[in-house]
Structure formats: C-alpha cells, structure tokens
XYZ file of C-alpha atoms in Angstrom:
263
model
C -8.504 -11.077 -43.066
C -7.479 -12.958 -39.912
C -9.546 -11.497 -37.055
C -7.337 -13.106 -34.375
C -4.737 -10.445 -34.999
C -4.772 -6.696 -35.457
C -3.113 -5.140 -38.469
C -0.737 -2.228 -38.030
C -2.343 1.183 -38.482
C -1.497 4.877 -38.237
C 1.812 4.629 -40.083
C 3.342 6.138 -43.183
C 3.157 3.611 -46.018
C 6.128 3.413 -48.327
C 6.021 1.429 -51.586
C 9.420 0.398 -52.876
C 9.996 -0.063 -56.579
C 13.123 -1.784 -57.876
C 12.728 -3.083 -61.449
C 9.884 -5.607 -61.481
C 9.291 -5.613 -57.702
C 6.689 -3.483 -55.946
C 5.663 -4.209 -52.320
C 3.263 -2.784 -49.783
C 2.268 -3.476 -46.190
C -1.382 -4.083 -45.402
C -3.173 -2.104 -42.772
C -6.608 -2.054 -41.200
C -7.958 1.515 -41.260
C -9.388 3.038 -38.118
C -7.602 0.832 -35.586
C -4.758 1.903 -33.331
C -2.090 -0.303 -31.809
C -2.787 -0.759 -28.120
C -0.096 -1.901 -25.724
C -0.037 -5.701 -25.118
C -2.323 -6.454 -28.076
C -1.274 -8.928 -30.806
C -0.311 -7.522 -34.200
C -0.029 -9.175 -37.619
C 1.916 -7.437 -40.379
C 1.690 -8.587 -44.004
C 4.061 -7.483 -46.753
C 3.380 -8.654 -50.309
C 3.800 -7.660 -53.991
C 1.289 -5.262 -55.461
C -1.577 -6.949 -57.294
C -0.585 -5.292 -60.582
C 2.783 -7.050 -60.560
C 3.221 -10.685 -61.546
C 4.811 -12.551 -58.642
C 8.285 -13.907 -59.332
C 9.953 -16.838 -57.629
C 11.774 -15.997 -54.368
C 13.829 -19.194 -54.371
C 17.063 -17.246 -54.604
C 15.904 -14.243 -52.528
C 16.895 -13.362 -48.968
C 14.023 -12.021 -46.902
C 14.422 -10.460 -43.460
C 12.313 -8.508 -41.005
C 14.016 -5.630 -39.190
C 13.108 -3.613 -36.124
C 14.992 -0.312 -36.203
C 17.473 -1.904 -38.650
C 18.100 -4.850 -36.299
C 17.189 -8.310 -37.537
C 14.182 -9.860 -35.804
C 14.851 -13.427 -34.683
C 12.103 -16.028 -34.872
C 10.751 -16.704 -31.362
C 7.549 -17.128 -29.405
C 7.350 -13.345 -29.312
C 8.104 -12.775 -33.017
C 6.750 -15.330 -35.505
C 7.853 -15.008 -39.141
C 6.439 -16.833 -42.147
C 6.938 -15.687 -45.720
C 5.616 -12.153 -45.896
C 3.960 -12.281 -42.459
C 5.233 -11.101 -39.099
C 3.236 -11.813 -35.951
C 4.014 -9.903 -32.755
C 2.283 -11.619 -29.824
C 2.281 -8.444 -27.680
C 3.209 -4.996 -28.884
C 5.049 -3.065 -26.153
C 5.184 0.650 -25.472
C 8.942 0.440 -26.069
C 8.126 -0.215 -29.736
C 6.458 3.168 -30.129
C 8.281 5.258 -32.729
C 10.352 2.311 -33.986
C 10.441 1.278 -37.630
C 9.501 -2.210 -38.846
C 11.068 -3.094 -42.207
C 10.415 -5.950 -44.647
C 13.572 -6.408 -46.740
C 13.932 -8.498 -49.893
C 17.410 -9.031 -51.375
C 17.477 -10.684 -54.811
C 19.754 -10.460 -57.842
C 21.754 -7.700 -56.176
C 18.630 -5.645 -55.585
C 17.482 -4.557 -52.104
C 13.852 -3.723 -51.616
C 12.713 -2.225 -48.277
C 9.154 -1.592 -47.182
C 8.911 0.156 -43.800
C 6.465 1.829 -41.467
C 6.633 3.499 -38.095
C 4.935 1.828 -35.119
C 2.540 4.068 -33.222
C 1.631 2.359 -29.949
C -0.997 3.737 -27.601
C -0.292 3.123 -23.902
C -0.738 4.390 -20.364
C -1.382 5.641 -17.853
C 0.224 3.007 -15.640
C 0.025 2.610 -11.857
C 1.277 4.317 -9.779
C 1.369 7.894 -10.997
C 4.662 9.703 -10.386
C 4.729 12.414 -7.708
C 7.555 14.919 -7.240
C 8.397 15.020 -4.374
C 7.435 11.406 -3.684
C 5.533 12.124 -0.442
C 1.896 11.225 0.248
C 1.428 12.521 3.833
C 2.078 16.104 5.005
C 1.815 17.357 8.615
C 2.062 21.142 8.691
C 1.332 24.108 10.955
C -0.811 27.023 9.829
C 1.456 29.516 8.105
C 3.863 26.902 6.733
C 4.651 26.898 3.012
C 3.762 23.602 1.362
C 6.076 22.526 -1.478
C 4.607 22.319 -4.967
C 3.719 18.790 -6.083
C 4.043 17.686 -9.704
C 2.000 14.700 -10.898
C 3.045 13.001 -14.157
C 2.025 9.923 -16.141
C 3.626 8.064 -19.039
C 1.054 8.034 -21.851
C 0.726 8.046 -25.633
C -1.107 10.140 -26.640
C -0.520 12.402 -23.625
C -2.913 11.950 -20.703
C -5.155 14.629 -19.271
C -3.931 15.218 -15.689
C -5.680 17.188 -12.966
C -5.945 17.535 -9.186
C -9.733 17.660 -9.283
C -11.171 21.028 -8.236
C -7.782 22.139 -6.876
C -5.999 22.370 -10.216
C -6.683 21.453 -13.837
C -3.050 20.573 -14.558
C -0.385 18.332 -13.090
C 0.869 20.972 -10.628
C -0.606 21.258 -7.123
C 0.446 24.538 -5.480
C -1.042 25.372 -2.059
C 1.708 27.829 -1.050
C 1.062 29.161 2.507
C -1.394 26.791 4.179
C -4.109 27.245 6.799
C -6.275 24.764 8.665
C -8.785 25.026 5.829
C -6.289 23.349 3.488
C -6.414 20.092 5.473
C -7.798 17.156 3.508
C -7.105 14.723 0.675
C -5.940 15.760 -2.785
C -6.230 13.304 -5.680
C -4.278 13.399 -8.934
C -6.267 11.934 -11.844
C -4.689 10.858 -15.145
C -6.915 9.841 -18.068
C -6.095 8.870 -21.657
C -8.753 9.027 -24.341
C -9.810 5.459 -25.055
C -7.667 4.209 -22.166
C -7.930 3.763 -18.441
C -7.994 6.266 -15.587
C -5.445 6.127 -12.742
C -5.578 8.049 -9.448
C -3.163 8.786 -6.610
C -4.072 10.569 -3.378
C -2.062 12.597 -0.865
C -3.138 13.660 2.634
C -2.497 17.127 4.095
C -3.047 17.938 7.799
C -2.610 21.537 8.965
C -2.781 22.317 12.705
C -3.408 25.761 14.202
C -0.628 27.657 16.081
C -2.706 28.009 19.271
C -3.712 24.356 19.258
C -0.073 23.402 18.917
C 0.855 25.567 21.918
C -1.915 23.946 23.952
C -0.695 20.493 22.974
C 2.862 21.335 24.053
C 1.657 22.808 27.367
C -0.519 19.760 28.022
C 2.439 17.501 27.343
C 4.665 19.424 29.810
C 1.996 19.381 32.553
C 1.455 15.664 32.058
C 5.181 14.988 32.486
C 5.274 17.080 35.667
C 2.298 15.197 37.151
C 3.914 11.842 36.368
C 7.195 12.897 37.997
C 5.395 14.206 41.140
C 3.384 10.999 41.517
C 6.547 8.964 41.083
C 8.328 10.822 43.852
C 5.332 10.447 46.183
C 5.196 6.712 45.597
C 8.911 6.426 46.338
C 8.482 8.210 49.696
C 5.594 5.908 50.691
C 7.572 2.833 49.683
C 10.633 3.912 51.727
C 8.499 4.651 54.827
C 6.922 1.188 54.671
C 10.284 -0.501 54.371
C 11.935 1.462 57.227
C 11.434 -0.075 60.688
C 13.451 -0.390 63.957
C 14.478 -3.740 65.357
C 15.842 -3.635 68.885
C 18.033 -6.500 69.902
C 18.867 -6.725 73.602
C 21.869 -8.530 74.868
C 22.679 -9.084 78.582
C 26.361 -9.623 78.672
C 26.208 -10.784 82.341
C 23.610 -13.492 81.816
C 22.724 -16.178 79.394
C 20.661 -14.562 76.655
C 17.995 -17.187 77.187
C 17.528 -15.989 80.748
C 16.825 -12.344 79.847
C 13.417 -11.247 80.908
C 11.143 -9.770 78.267
C 11.450 -6.025 77.906
C 14.704 -5.777 79.878
C 18.011 -5.065 78.271
C 21.403 -4.565 79.822
C 22.979 -3.492 76.582
C 20.980 -2.929 73.429
C 21.818 -2.395 69.781
C 19.373 -0.818 67.343
C 19.397 -2.151 63.774
C 17.565 -0.208 60.957
C 16.253 -2.349 58.151
C-alpha cells in the first residue's frame, strides 16, 4: 500500500458483475477524507476472477457522471486515480470507474465523504462586530454559523450554548466582549468576537449637558477675544491742516482746521 496517498474511506462499496468481470474499489478502513489531503483510488478485478486483456476496452473515470480529464490535479493510470487535493466541493459526489468492452459497461462507484471546516471567518448575521447602545435599548439577535462536515459545535461561551446570541433589552451590565466558538471533532477551532458597549441614561444626559456648556464657553470666549482685538485696533489720528499757512510752518499742537481719521 502506497503510504504517500490516502485511500478513500467511508463510502458505499458497489461490486459490478457483468459476465466474467467483477471489480471493486480498495479502501483503507478507519480513515476519513480530510479537505486538501491527497487521495489515491484503486479499482481492479476481484482476486477470484482471472484477469482478461483490456486491449480493446475503454476505461474512464467519472466525477458525478462527468469525465475526469488527466491533469496535475487528477492523475489517471490504469485502474488508479490520484487526486492531489480533495476539496470540500467534492463532498457527496460520486466517483465512478467505468469499463466498456465487448458491448458491456461495468461501473464501480462510491460516494465521496469529505470532512472540512470550520473556516475563517465565522459568519455573523447581522454582520456587525461593534454595538454602542443605551440602557433600555433592545439588541438584535445575532446568529453565528460555520460551514462544516460533520456539523460543528457552535457556542457563545457562557452566554449561549448554541449559535444564537440573544441579549434582548440591555443594561450597563451587558457591556463587554462576546465570542462565538466553532469546533469540529478532529478539526480546528475558529473564534469571532463582537464588542457591546451600553451607556446609562443619566450618564448620557450628563454628557450632552457637558457638551452644550462647553460650546457656550467657547462662544463666550470667542466674543470676548473679538472685543479686545477691535479695541486694540481702534485709535484716533488727528491731522491738522492750516489752510492759511504752509503746512511745514504749523506749530506743534496748533491746528486751524483739523480732520479726525479713525483707523
């Protein structure tokens, strides 16, 4: 047995009998198909039947009745099929080894059972991770789900043993972090956390009042600064002109005619 590959397990084995042909598909008991692992499938005649030449036989591998093309992902050789990475999309699909010879069609099939999940991130409905509420508000229910096979165990820790988080009418005591945990037996564990902050009614009123007072103080200070600025800028300049004499001959402090200019 080639240990570099895993044989398909957990499937219904069908032996097909058409005249002198009997086939089976090998399996390795006790192993499950894990997502992204390599898989080797081997179809061959039963040991009790003498092998006949396949020179004139047509042999194909099918995935859900669709022919599998030879590629780096699917490698075919005689009665072997290698799948480099089995995907979760293959779960529940049928792999068939078909031999067509002398007008006879022989099919040997089994159903793929792929174990997968949970994957990151977990799905939240609604898709919100931060809540800011006031005491007395009703918090919407949150549903946490994960894509797994077999189904994952999902919980919100001490808050809830299922995938539903229901806080209903909240108080300040509901503030905190809530973590959804999804675990699959034999698989990994994935978490996703939401944050809930609940403020008290009275504290909210105080915050609003403080905000209003702060705005009033700022406006008052602004007006005061404007008055001071205007007073410093305002000054009187007296210009004296003696229309009967040369201005250069006017004595200091004496004006015949004067004009006051405000700057």
